[in-house]
């Protein structure tokens, strides 16, 4: 199985006890409600109700009697919504991709809580201050229509060909986590911001246009409306079960090796959550050994707990998919600090 490579961090331990958190979690009446509200990046809920979220949320409700209210959107979109509601908090749990989970922490949207099982999550996959923990590991990737484009493109440069005009689309950087990942990978592969923006400016001639949600691109690829789009391994692998024309691939620069990087789904307890205790119970459940064993079998992803090593057919196929792909380590501190500048540079280069 591929070794996960991510930036180094260390969890400071279980920082907060339930009593103090409940006190800042809203009224006692709200806390007693049998409900928990989750704001999440798309990808973990199945198109046909057969995703990892569908399974674990149903199991959680059966086990606890607590109903999960679910709100889905792009990573940046979910953070912005939580930020707008900061004076009247609605969400209990926030799940986003990097660098948006770090952004949520820096904006004071999260409170420290170390879920049960988080001690089995690699230090690189959780916040130093205990405000978030990865629940599903994942990798950035692209998809192609296997029927109309049987052989996936090998390089970024191939995507500039006229055959992809209005048949290529990627989700919006700064709004969608996977869209932001396009910027991160391009800057890595092309060796910096300037050459990456120069390339993306050229690519814009073929790009259909903005999309706030990456998951909405897969059906278009499957139907042949698009030949190529961005995505991520977990989401697209899961979607391919009901969308047989999806193929996952990883662009290289020129004749170089294909590359990708870890892009985990990370979850945190929202600051002043109206149902904080229920949020803690859900986070514990998402990191339980049982739920983690279903990440690959049901969700098509990689467990966040390093002690859970599934051997189901999906797990084996996922490992094979990443063979020969170079996994690089983004500088998340730099990306978090300069994300706005990078997105502004992309807007300027593409006229978006």
Coordinates of N, CA, C and O in Angstrom, one line a residue, residues 56-227:
X56 N -22.7 5.5 7.3 CA -22.3 5.8 8.6 C -23.3 6.7 9.3 O -23.6 6.6 10.5
X57 N -24.0 7.6 8.6 CA -25.0 8.5 9.2 C -26.2 7.6 9.6 O -26.8 7.8 10.7
X58 N -26.6 6.7 8.8 CA -27.7 5.8 9.1 C -27.3 4.9 10.4 O -28.2 4.7 11.3
X59 N -26.1 4.4 10.4 CA -25.7 3.6 11.5 C -25.6 4.4 12.8 O -26.0 3.9 13.9
X60 N -25.2 5.7 12.6 CA -25.0 6.6 13.8 C -26.4 6.9 14.4 O -26.6 6.8 15.6
X61 N -27.4 7.1 13.5 CA -28.7 7.4 14.0 C -29.4 6.2 14.7 O -30.0 6.3 15.7
X62 N -29.1 5.0 14.1 CA -29.7 3.8 14.7 C -29.0 3.6 16.0 O -29.7 3.1 17.0
X63 N -27.7 3.8 16.2 CA -27.0 3.6 17.4 C -27.4 4.6 18.5 O -27.5 4.2 19.7
X64 N -27.6 5.9 18.1 CA -27.7 6.9 19.1 C -29.1 7.6 19.1 O -29.4 8.3 20.1
X65 N -29.9 7.4 18.1 CA -31.1 8.2 18.0 C -31.0 9.6 17.5 O -31.9 10.3 17.5
X66 N -29.7 10.0 17.2 CA -29.4 11.4 16.8 C -29.5 11.4 15.3 O -28.8 10.7 14.6
X67 N -30.3 12.3 14.7 CA -30.5 12.5 13.3 C -29.5 13.5 12.8 O -29.2 14.5 13.3
X68 N -28.9 13.1 11.6 CA -27.9 14.0 11.0 C -28.6 14.8 9.9 O -29.2 14.3 9.0
X69 N -28.5 16.2 10.1 CA -28.9 17.1 9.1 C -27.7 17.5 8.3 O -26.7 17.9 8.9
X70 N -27.8 17.3 7.0 CA -26.6 17.4 6.1 C -26.7 18.5 5.1 O -27.7 18.6 4.4
X71 N -25.6 19.3 5.1 CA -25.6 20.4 4.1 C -24.3 20.3 3.3 O -23.2 20.1 3.9
X72 N -24.3 20.3 2.0 CA -23.2 20.0 1.2 C -22.8 21.1 0.2 O -23.7 21.8 -0.3
X73 N -21.6 21.3 0.0 CA -21.1 22.3 -1.0 C -19.6 22.2 -1.2 O -19.0 21.3 -0.7
X74 N -19.0 23.1 -1.9 CA -17.6 23.2 -2.0 C -16.9 23.5 -0.7 O -17.6 24.1 0.2
X75 N -15.7 23.1 -0.5 CA -15.0 23.4 0.7 C -15.0 24.8 1.1 O -15.3 25.2 2.3
X76 N -14.6 25.7 0.2 CA -14.6 27.1 0.5 C -16.0 27.7 0.8 O -16.2 28.5 1.6
X77 N -17.0 27.2 0.0 CA -18.4 27.6 0.2 C -18.8 27.3 1.6 O -19.5 28.1 2.3
X78 N -18.5 26.1 2.1 CA -18.9 25.7 3.5 C -18.3 26.5 4.6 O -18.9 26.9 5.5
X79 N -17.0 26.8 4.4 CA -16.3 27.7 5.3 C -16.9 29.1 5.3 O -17.2 29.7 6.4
X80 N -17.2 29.6 4.2 CA -17.8 31.0 4.1 C -19.2 31.0 4.7 O -19.6 32.0 5.3
X81 N -19.9 29.9 4.5 CA -21.3 29.9 5.1 C -21.2 29.9 6.6 O -21.9 30.6 7.3
X82 N -20.3 29.1 7.1 CA -20.1 29.0 8.6 C -19.6 30.3 9.1 O -20.0 30.8 10.2
X83 N -18.8 31.0 8.4 CA -18.3 32.3 8.8 C -19.4 33.4 8.8 O -19.5 34.2 9.8
X84 N -20.3 33.3 7.8 CA -21.4 34.3 7.8 C -22.3 34.0 9.0 O -23.0 35.0 9.5
X85 N -22.4 32.8 9.5 CA -23.3 32.4 10.6 C -22.6 32.5 11.9 O -23.2 32.0 12.9
X86 N -21.4 33.0 12.0 CA -20.6 33.0 13.2 C -21.4 33.6 14.4 O -21.2 33.1 15.5
X87 N -22.2 34.6 14.2 CA -22.9 35.2 15.3 C -24.2 34.4 15.7 O -24.8 34.7 16.7
X88 N -24.6 33.5 14.8 CA -25.8 32.6 15.0 C -25.5 31.3 14.4 O -26.0 30.8 13.4
X89 N -24.6 30.5 15.1 CA -24.1 29.3 14.6 C -25.1 28.2 14.3 O -26.0 28.0 15.2
X90 N -25.1 27.6 13.1 CA -26.0 26.6 12.8 C -25.4 25.2 12.7 O -26.1 24.2 13.0
X91 N -24.2 25.1 12.3 CA -23.5 23.9 12.1 C -22.8 23.4 13.4 O -22.4 24.2 14.2
X92 N -22.8 22.1 13.5 CA -22.1 21.4 14.7 C -20.8 20.8 14.3 O -19.8 20.9 15.0
X93 N -20.7 20.3 13.0 CA -19.5 19.7 12.5 C -19.2 20.2 11.1 O -20.1 20.3 10.3
X94 N -17.9 20.6 10.9 CA -17.5 21.1 9.6 C -16.5 20.1 9.0 O -15.5 19.7 9.7
X95 N -16.7 19.7 7.7 CA -15.8 18.8 7.1 C -15.4 19.5 5.7 O -16.2 19.7 4.9
X96 N -14.1 19.7 5.6 CA -13.6 20.3 4.3 C -12.2 19.7 3.9 O -11.6 19.0 4.8
X97 N -11.8 20.0 2.7 CA -10.5 19.6 2.3 C -9.5 20.7 2.7 O -9.9 21.9 2.9
X98 N -8.2 20.4 2.8 CA -7.2 21.5 2.9 C -7.2 22.3 1.6 O -7.5 21.8 0.6
X99 N -6.8 23.6 1.7 CA -6.4 24.3 2.9 C -7.5 25.0 3.7 O -7.3 25.8 4.6
X100 N -8.8 24.6 3.3 CA -9.9 25.3 3.9 C -10.2 24.9 5.4 O -10.7 25.7 6.1
X101 N -9.8 23.6 5.8 CA -10.0 23.3 7.2 C -9.0 24.1 8.0 O -9.3 24.6 9.1
X102 N -7.8 24.4 7.5 CA -6.8 25.2 8.2 C -7.4 26.7 8.3 O -7.2 27.4 9.3
X103 N -8.0 27.1 7.2 CA -8.6 28.4 7.1 C -9.7 28.6 8.2 O -9.8 29.6 8.9
X104 N -10.5 27.5 8.3 CA -11.6 27.6 9.3 C -11.0 27.7 10.7 O -11.6 28.4 11.5
X105 N -10.0 27.0 10.9 CA -9.3 27.1 12.3 C -8.8 28.4 12.5 O -8.9 29.0 13.6
X106 N -8.1 29.0 11.5 CA -7.5 30.3 11.7 C -8.5 31.5 11.9 O -8.3 32.5 12.5
X107 N -9.8 31.2 11.4 CA -10.8 32.2 11.5 C -11.7 32.0 12.8 O -12.7 32.6 13.0
X108 N -11.2 31.1 13.6 CA -11.9 30.9 14.9 C -13.3 30.1 14.8 O -14.1 30.2 15.6
X109 N -13.4 29.4 13.7 CA -14.7 28.6 13.5 C -14.7 27.3 14.2 O -15.8 26.7 14.3
X110 N -13.6 26.8 14.7 CA -13.5 25.5 15.3 C -13.1 25.5 16.7 O -12.3 26.4 17.1
X111 N -13.6 24.6 17.5 CA -13.1 24.4 18.9 C -12.4 23.1 19.0 O -12.6 22.2 18.3
X112 N -11.4 23.1 19.9 CA -10.6 21.9 20.1 C -11.4 20.7 20.6 O -12.1 20.8 21.6
X113 N -11.2 19.6 19.9 CA -11.8 18.3 20.4 C -11.0 17.2 19.7 O -11.0 17.2 18.5
X114 N -10.5 16.3 20.5 CA -9.8 15.1 19.9 C -10.7 13.9 20.0 O -10.9 13.3 21.1
X115 N -11.3 13.5 18.9 CA -12.3 12.4 18.9 C -11.6 11.1 19.3 O -10.4 10.9 19.1
X116 N -12.4 10.2 19.9 CA -11.9 8.9 20.2 C -11.4 8.2 18.9 O -12.0 8.3 17.9
X117 N -10.1 7.7 18.9 CA -9.5 7.1 17.8 C -8.6 8.0 17.1 O -7.8 7.6 16.2
X118 N -8.6 9.3 17.4 CA -7.7 10.3 16.8 C -6.2 10.0 17.1 O -5.3 10.5 16.4
X119 N -6.0 9.3 18.2 CA -4.6 9.0 18.6 C -4.0 8.0 17.6 O -2.8 7.8 17.5
X120 N -4.9 7.3 16.8 CA -4.5 6.4 15.7 C -4.3 7.1 14.4 O -4.1 6.4 13.4
X121 N -4.6 8.4 14.3 CA -4.4 9.2 13.1 C -3.0 9.8 13.0 O -2.6 10.3 14.0
X122 N -2.4 9.7 11.9 CA -1.0 10.2 11.8 C -1.0 11.7 12.1 O -1.9 12.4 11.8
X123 N 0.1 12.1 12.7 CA 0.2 13.5 13.2 C 0.1 14.5 12.1 O -0.3 15.6 12.3
X124 N 0.4 14.1 10.9 CA 0.3 15.1 9.7 C -1.2 15.3 9.4 O -1.5 16.2 8.6
X125 N -2.0 14.4 9.9 CA -3.4 14.5 9.4 C -4.4 15.1 10.5 O -5.6 14.8 10.5
X126 N -3.8 15.8 11.4 CA -4.6 16.5 12.4 C -4.0 17.8 12.9 O -2.7 17.9 12.7
X127 N -4.8 18.7 13.4 CA -4.3 20.0 13.7 C -3.4 20.0 15.0 O -3.7 19.2 16.0
X128 N -2.3 20.8 15.1 CA -1.5 20.8 16.3 C -2.3 21.3 17.5 O -2.0 20.9 18.6
X129 N -3.4 22.1 17.3 CA -4.2 22.6 18.4 C -5.4 21.8 18.7 O -6.3 22.1 19.5
X130 N -5.6 20.7 18.0 CA -6.7 19.8 18.2 C -8.0 20.2 17.6 O -9.0 19.6 18.0
X131 N -8.0 21.2 16.7 CA -9.3 21.7 16.2 C -9.9 20.8 15.0 O -11.0 21.0 14.7
X132 N -9.1 20.0 14.4 CA -9.6 19.2 13.3 C -8.8 17.9 13.2 O -7.6 17.8 13.6
X133 N -9.4 16.9 12.7 CA -8.8 15.6 12.5 C -9.3 15.0 11.1 O -10.5 15.1 10.8
X134 N -8.4 14.4 10.3 CA -8.8 13.8 9.1 C -9.7 12.6 9.4 O -9.4 11.8 10.3
X135 N -10.7 12.4 8.6 CA -11.6 11.2 8.8 C -11.5 10.3 7.6 O -11.9 9.1 7.8
X136 N -11.2 10.8 6.5 CA -11.0 10.0 5.3 C -9.8 10.5 4.5 O -9.7 11.7 4.2
X137 N -8.8 9.7 4.2 CA -7.7 10.1 3.4 C -8.0 10.0 1.9 O -8.9 9.2 1.5
X138 N -7.3 10.8 1.1 CA -7.8 10.9 -0.3 C -6.6 11.5 -1.1 O -5.6 12.0 -0.5
X139 N -6.7 11.5 -2.4 CA -5.7 12.1 -3.3 C -6.4 12.9 -4.4 O -7.5 12.5 -4.9
X140 N -5.7 13.9 -4.9 CA -6.2 14.7 -6.0 C -6.0 14.0 -7.3 O -5.0 13.2 -7.4
X141 N -6.9 14.2 -8.2 CA -6.8 13.5 -9.5 C -7.7 14.2 -10.6 O -8.4 15.2 -10.3
X142 N -7.6 13.6 -11.8 CA -8.5 14.0 -12.9 C -9.3 12.8 -13.4 O -9.0 11.7 -13.1
X143 N -10.4 13.1 -14.1 CA -11.1 12.0 -14.7 C -11.3 12.3 -16.2 O -11.1 13.4 -16.7
X144 N -11.5 11.2 -17.0 CA -11.7 11.3 -18.4 C -12.9 10.3 -18.8 O -13.2 9.4 -18.0
X145 N -13.5 10.5 -19.9 CA -14.5 9.7 -20.4 C -13.9 8.5 -21.2 O -13.3 8.7 -22.2
X146 N -14.0 7.3 -20.6 CA -13.3 6.1 -21.1 C -13.9 5.7 -22.5 O -13.2 5.0 -23.3
X147 N -15.1 6.1 -22.8 CA -15.7 5.6 -24.0 C -15.3 6.5 -25.2 O -14.9 6.0 -26.2
X148 N -15.3 7.8 -25.0 CA -14.9 8.7 -26.1 C -13.4 9.0 -26.1 O -12.9 9.5 -27.1
X149 N -12.8 8.8 -24.9 CA -11.4 9.1 -24.8 C -10.7 7.9 -24.1 O -10.4 7.9 -22.9
X150 N -10.6 6.7 -24.8 CA -10.2 5.5 -24.1 C -8.9 5.6 -23.4 O -8.7 5.0 -22.4
X151 N -7.9 6.3 -24.0 CA -6.6 6.5 -23.4 C -6.5 7.8 -22.7 O -6.7 8.9 -23.4
X152 N -6.3 7.9 -21.5 CA -6.3 9.1 -20.7 C -5.1 10.0 -21.2 O -4.0 9.4 -21.6
X153 N -5.2 11.3 -21.2 CA -4.1 12.2 -21.5 C -3.0 11.9 -20.6 O -3.2 11.5 -19.4
X154 N -1.7 12.1 -21.0 CA -0.6 11.9 -20.1 C -0.1 13.1 -19.4 O 0.4 13.1 -18.3
X155 N -0.3 14.3 -20.1 CA 0.4 15.5 -19.6 C -0.6 16.7 -19.6 O -1.7 16.7 -20.3
X156 N -0.2 17.7 -18.9 CA -1.0 19.0 -18.9 C -1.0 19.5 -20.3 O -2.0 20.1 -20.7
X157 N 0.1 19.4 -21.0 CA 0.2 20.1 -22.3 C -0.8 19.5 -23.3 O -1.3 20.2 -24.2
X158 N -1.1 18.2 -23.2 CA -2.1 17.6 -24.1 C -3.4 18.3 -24.0 O -4.2 18.3 -25.0
X159 N -3.8 18.8 -22.8 CA -5.1 19.4 -22.6 C -5.2 20.7 -23.3 O -6.3 21.3 -23.4
X160 N -4.2 21.3 -23.9 CA -4.2 22.5 -24.7 C -4.7 22.2 -26.1 O -5.0 23.2 -26.9
X161 N -4.8 21.0 -26.5 CA -5.2 20.6 -27.9 C -6.6 21.1 -28.1 O -7.5 21.0 -27.2
X162 N -6.9 21.4 -29.4 CA -8.2 22.0 -29.8 C -9.3 21.0 -29.5 O -10.5 21.3 -29.4
X163 N -9.0 19.7 -29.5 CA -10.1 18.7 -29.3 C -10.8 18.8 -28.0 O -11.9 18.3 -27.8
X164 N -10.1 19.5 -27.0 CA -10.7 19.6 -25.7 C -11.5 20.9 -25.5 O -12.0 21.2 -24.4
X165 N -11.6 21.7 -26.6 CA -12.3 23.0 -26.5 C -13.8 22.8 -26.1 O -14.5 22.0 -26.8
X166 N -14.2 23.4 -25.0 CA -15.5 23.2 -24.5 C -15.9 21.8 -24.1 O -17.0 21.5 -23.9
X167 N -14.8 21.0 -23.9 CA -15.0 19.6 -23.5 C -14.2 19.3 -22.2 O -14.0 18.2 -21.8
X168 N -13.7 20.4 -21.6 CA -12.9 20.3 -20.4 C -13.4 21.3 -19.4 O -13.8 22.4 -19.7
X169 N -13.4 20.9 -18.1 CA -13.8 21.9 -17.1 C -13.2 21.5 -15.7 O -12.9 20.3 -15.5
X170 N -12.8 22.5 -14.9 CA -12.4 22.2 -13.6 C -13.1 23.2 -12.6 O -13.4 24.3 -13.0
X171 N -13.3 22.7 -11.4 CA -14.0 23.5 -10.4 C -13.2 24.7 -10.0 O -12.0 24.8 -10.1
X172 N -13.9 25.7 -9.4 CA -13.4 27.0 -9.2 C -12.4 27.0 -8.0 O -12.8 26.8 -6.9
X173 N -11.2 27.4 -8.3 CA -10.2 27.6 -7.1 C -10.7 28.7 -6.2 O -11.3 29.7 -6.6
X174 N -10.5 28.4 -4.9 CA -11.0 29.3 -3.9 C -12.4 29.1 -3.4 O -12.8 29.6 -2.3
X175 N -13.1 28.3 -4.2 CA -14.5 27.9 -3.8 C -14.6 26.4 -3.5 O -15.1 26.0 -2.5
X176 N -14.1 25.6 -4.5 CA -14.0 24.2 -4.3 C -12.7 23.7 -3.9 O -11.6 24.2 -4.4
X177 N -12.6 22.7 -3.0 CA -11.3 22.2 -2.5 C -10.5 21.6 -3.7 O -9.3 21.8 -3.8
X178 N -11.2 20.8 -4.5 CA -10.5 20.2 -5.7 C -10.1 21.2 -6.7 O -9.1 21.0 -7.4
X179 N -10.9 22.3 -6.8 CA -10.5 23.4 -7.7 C -9.3 24.1 -7.2 O -8.4 24.4 -8.0
X180 N -9.2 24.3 -6.0 CA -7.9 24.9 -5.4 C -6.8 23.9 -5.6 O -5.6 24.3 -5.8
X181 N -7.0 22.6 -5.5 CA -6.0 21.6 -5.8 C -5.4 21.7 -7.2 O -4.2 21.4 -7.4
X182 N -6.2 22.1 -8.1 CA -5.7 22.3 -9.5 C -4.5 23.3 -9.5 O -3.5 23.1 -10.1
X183 N -4.7 24.4 -8.7 CA -3.7 25.4 -8.6 C -2.5 24.9 -7.9 O -1.3 25.1 -8.3
X184 N -2.7 24.1 -6.8 CA -1.6 23.6 -6.0 C -0.7 22.7 -6.9 O 0.5 22.7 -6.9
X185 N -1.4 21.8 -7.6 CA -0.7 20.8 -8.4 C 0.0 21.5 -9.6 O 1.2 21.2 -9.9
X186 N -0.6 22.5 -10.2 CA 0.0 23.2 -11.3 C 1.2 23.9 -10.9 O 2.3 23.9 -11.6
X187 N 1.1 24.6 -9.7 CA 2.3 25.3 -9.2 C 3.5 24.4 -8.9 O 4.6 24.7 -9.1
X188 N 3.1 23.2 -8.4 CA 4.2 22.2 -8.1 C 4.8 21.7 -9.4 O 6.0 21.7 -9.6
X189 N 3.9 21.3 -10.4 CA 4.4 20.6 -11.6 C 5.2 21.6 -12.5 O 6.1 21.2 -13.2
X190 N 4.7 22.8 -12.6 CA 5.3 23.8 -13.5 C 6.4 24.6 -12.8 O 7.1 25.4 -13.4
X191 N 6.6 24.4 -11.5 CA 7.8 25.0 -10.8 C 7.5 26.4 -10.3 O 8.5 27.2 -10.3
X192 N 6.3 26.8 -9.9 CA 6.1 28.1 -9.3 C 4.8 28.7 -9.8 O 4.1 28.2 -10.8
X193 N 4.5 29.8 -9.2 CA 3.2 30.5 -9.5 C 3.2 31.1 -11.0 O 2.2 30.8 -11.7
X194 N 4.2 31.8 -11.4 CA 4.2 32.4 -12.7 C 4.0 31.4 -13.8 O 3.1 31.6 -14.7
X195 N 4.8 30.4 -13.9 CA 4.6 29.4 -15.0 C 3.3 28.7 -15.0 O 2.7 28.3 -16.0
X196 N 2.8 28.4 -13.7 CA 1.5 27.8 -13.6 C 0.4 28.7 -14.1 O -0.5 28.2 -14.8
X197 N 0.5 29.9 -13.8 CA -0.6 30.9 -14.3 C -0.5 31.1 -15.8 O -1.5 31.2 -16.5
X198 N 0.7 31.0 -16.3 CA 0.9 31.1 -17.8 C 0.2 30.0 -18.5 O -0.4 30.1 -19.5
X199 N 0.4 28.8 -17.9 CA -0.2 27.6 -18.5 C -1.8 27.7 -18.3 O -2.5 27.4 -19.3
X200 N -2.3 28.0 -17.1 CA -3.7 28.0 -16.9 C -4.4 29.1 -17.8 O -5.6 29.0 -18.1
X201 N -3.6 30.2 -18.1 CA -4.2 31.2 -19.0 C -4.4 30.6 -20.4 O -5.4 30.8 -21.0
X202 N -3.5 29.7 -20.9 CA -3.6 29.0 -22.1 C -4.8 28.0 -22.1 O -5.6 27.9 -23.0
X203 N -4.9 27.3 -21.0 CA -5.9 26.3 -20.8 C -7.3 26.9 -20.8 O -8.3 26.2 -21.2
X204 N -7.4 28.1 -20.5 CA -8.7 28.8 -20.4 C -9.5 28.8 -21.7 O -10.7 28.8 -21.7
X205 N -8.7 28.7 -22.8 CA -9.4 28.7 -24.1 C -10.2 27.4 -24.3 O -11.2 27.4 -25.1
X206 N -9.9 26.3 -23.6 CA -10.7 25.1 -23.7 C -11.6 24.9 -22.5 O -12.5 24.0 -22.6
X207 N -11.5 25.7 -21.5 CA -12.3 25.5 -20.2 C -13.7 26.0 -20.4 O -14.0 27.1 -20.9
X208 N -14.7 25.1 -20.0 CA -16.1 25.5 -20.1 C -16.4 26.7 -19.3 O -17.2 27.5 -19.6
X209 N -15.9 26.7 -18.1 CA -16.2 27.8 -17.2 C -16.2 27.3 -15.7 O -15.9 26.2 -15.4
X210 N -16.6 28.2 -14.8 CA -16.6 28.0 -13.4 C -17.6 26.9 -12.9 O -18.6 26.7 -13.6
X211 N -17.3 26.2 -11.8 CA -18.2 25.3 -11.2 C -17.9 25.3 -9.7 O -16.7 25.1 -9.3
X212 N -18.9 25.6 -8.9 CA -18.6 25.7 -7.5 C -18.5 24.3 -6.8 O -18.0 24.2 -5.7
X213 N -18.9 23.3 -7.5 CA -18.9 21.9 -7.0 C -18.2 20.9 -7.9 O -18.6 20.8 -9.1
X214 N -17.2 20.2 -7.4 CA -16.5 19.3 -8.3 C -17.3 18.1 -8.6 O -17.2 17.5 -9.7
X215 N -18.1 17.6 -7.6 CA -18.9 16.4 -7.8 C -19.9 16.5 -9.0 O -20.2 15.5 -9.6
X216 N -20.3 17.7 -9.3 CA -21.2 17.9 -10.4 C -20.6 17.7 -11.8 O -21.3 17.6 -12.8
X217 N -19.3 17.6 -11.8 CA -18.6 17.5 -13.1 C -18.5 16.0 -13.6 O -18.5 15.7 -14.8
X218 N -18.5 15.1 -12.6 CA -18.4 13.7 -13.0 C -19.6 13.2 -13.9 O -19.3 12.5 -14.9
X219 N -20.8 13.5 -13.6 CA -21.9 13.1 -14.5 C -21.8 13.6 -15.9 O -22.1 13.0 -16.9
X220 N -21.2 14.8 -16.0 CA -21.0 15.4 -17.4 C -19.9 14.6 -18.1 O -20.0 14.4 -19.3
X221 N -18.9 14.2 -17.4 CA -17.8 13.4 -18.0 C -18.4 12.0 -18.4 O -18.2 11.5 -19.5
X222 N -19.2 11.4 -17.5 CA -19.7 10.1 -17.8 C -20.6 10.1 -19.0 O -20.6 9.2 -19.8
X223 N -21.4 11.2 -19.2 CA -22.3 11.3 -20.3 C -21.6 11.7 -21.6 O -22.2 11.6 -22.7
X224 N -20.4 12.2 -21.5 CA -19.6 12.6 -22.7 C -19.8 14.1 -23.0 O -19.3 14.5 -24.0
X225 N -20.5 14.8 -22.1 CA -20.6 16.3 -22.3 C -19.2 16.9 -22.2 O -18.8 17.9 -22.9
X226 N -18.4 16.3 -21.3 CA -17.0 16.7 -21.1 C -16.1 15.5 -21.3 O -16.5 14.3 -21.1
X227 N -14.9 15.7 -21.8 CA -14.0 14.6 -22.0 C -13.1 14.5 -20.8 O -12.7 13.4 -20.4

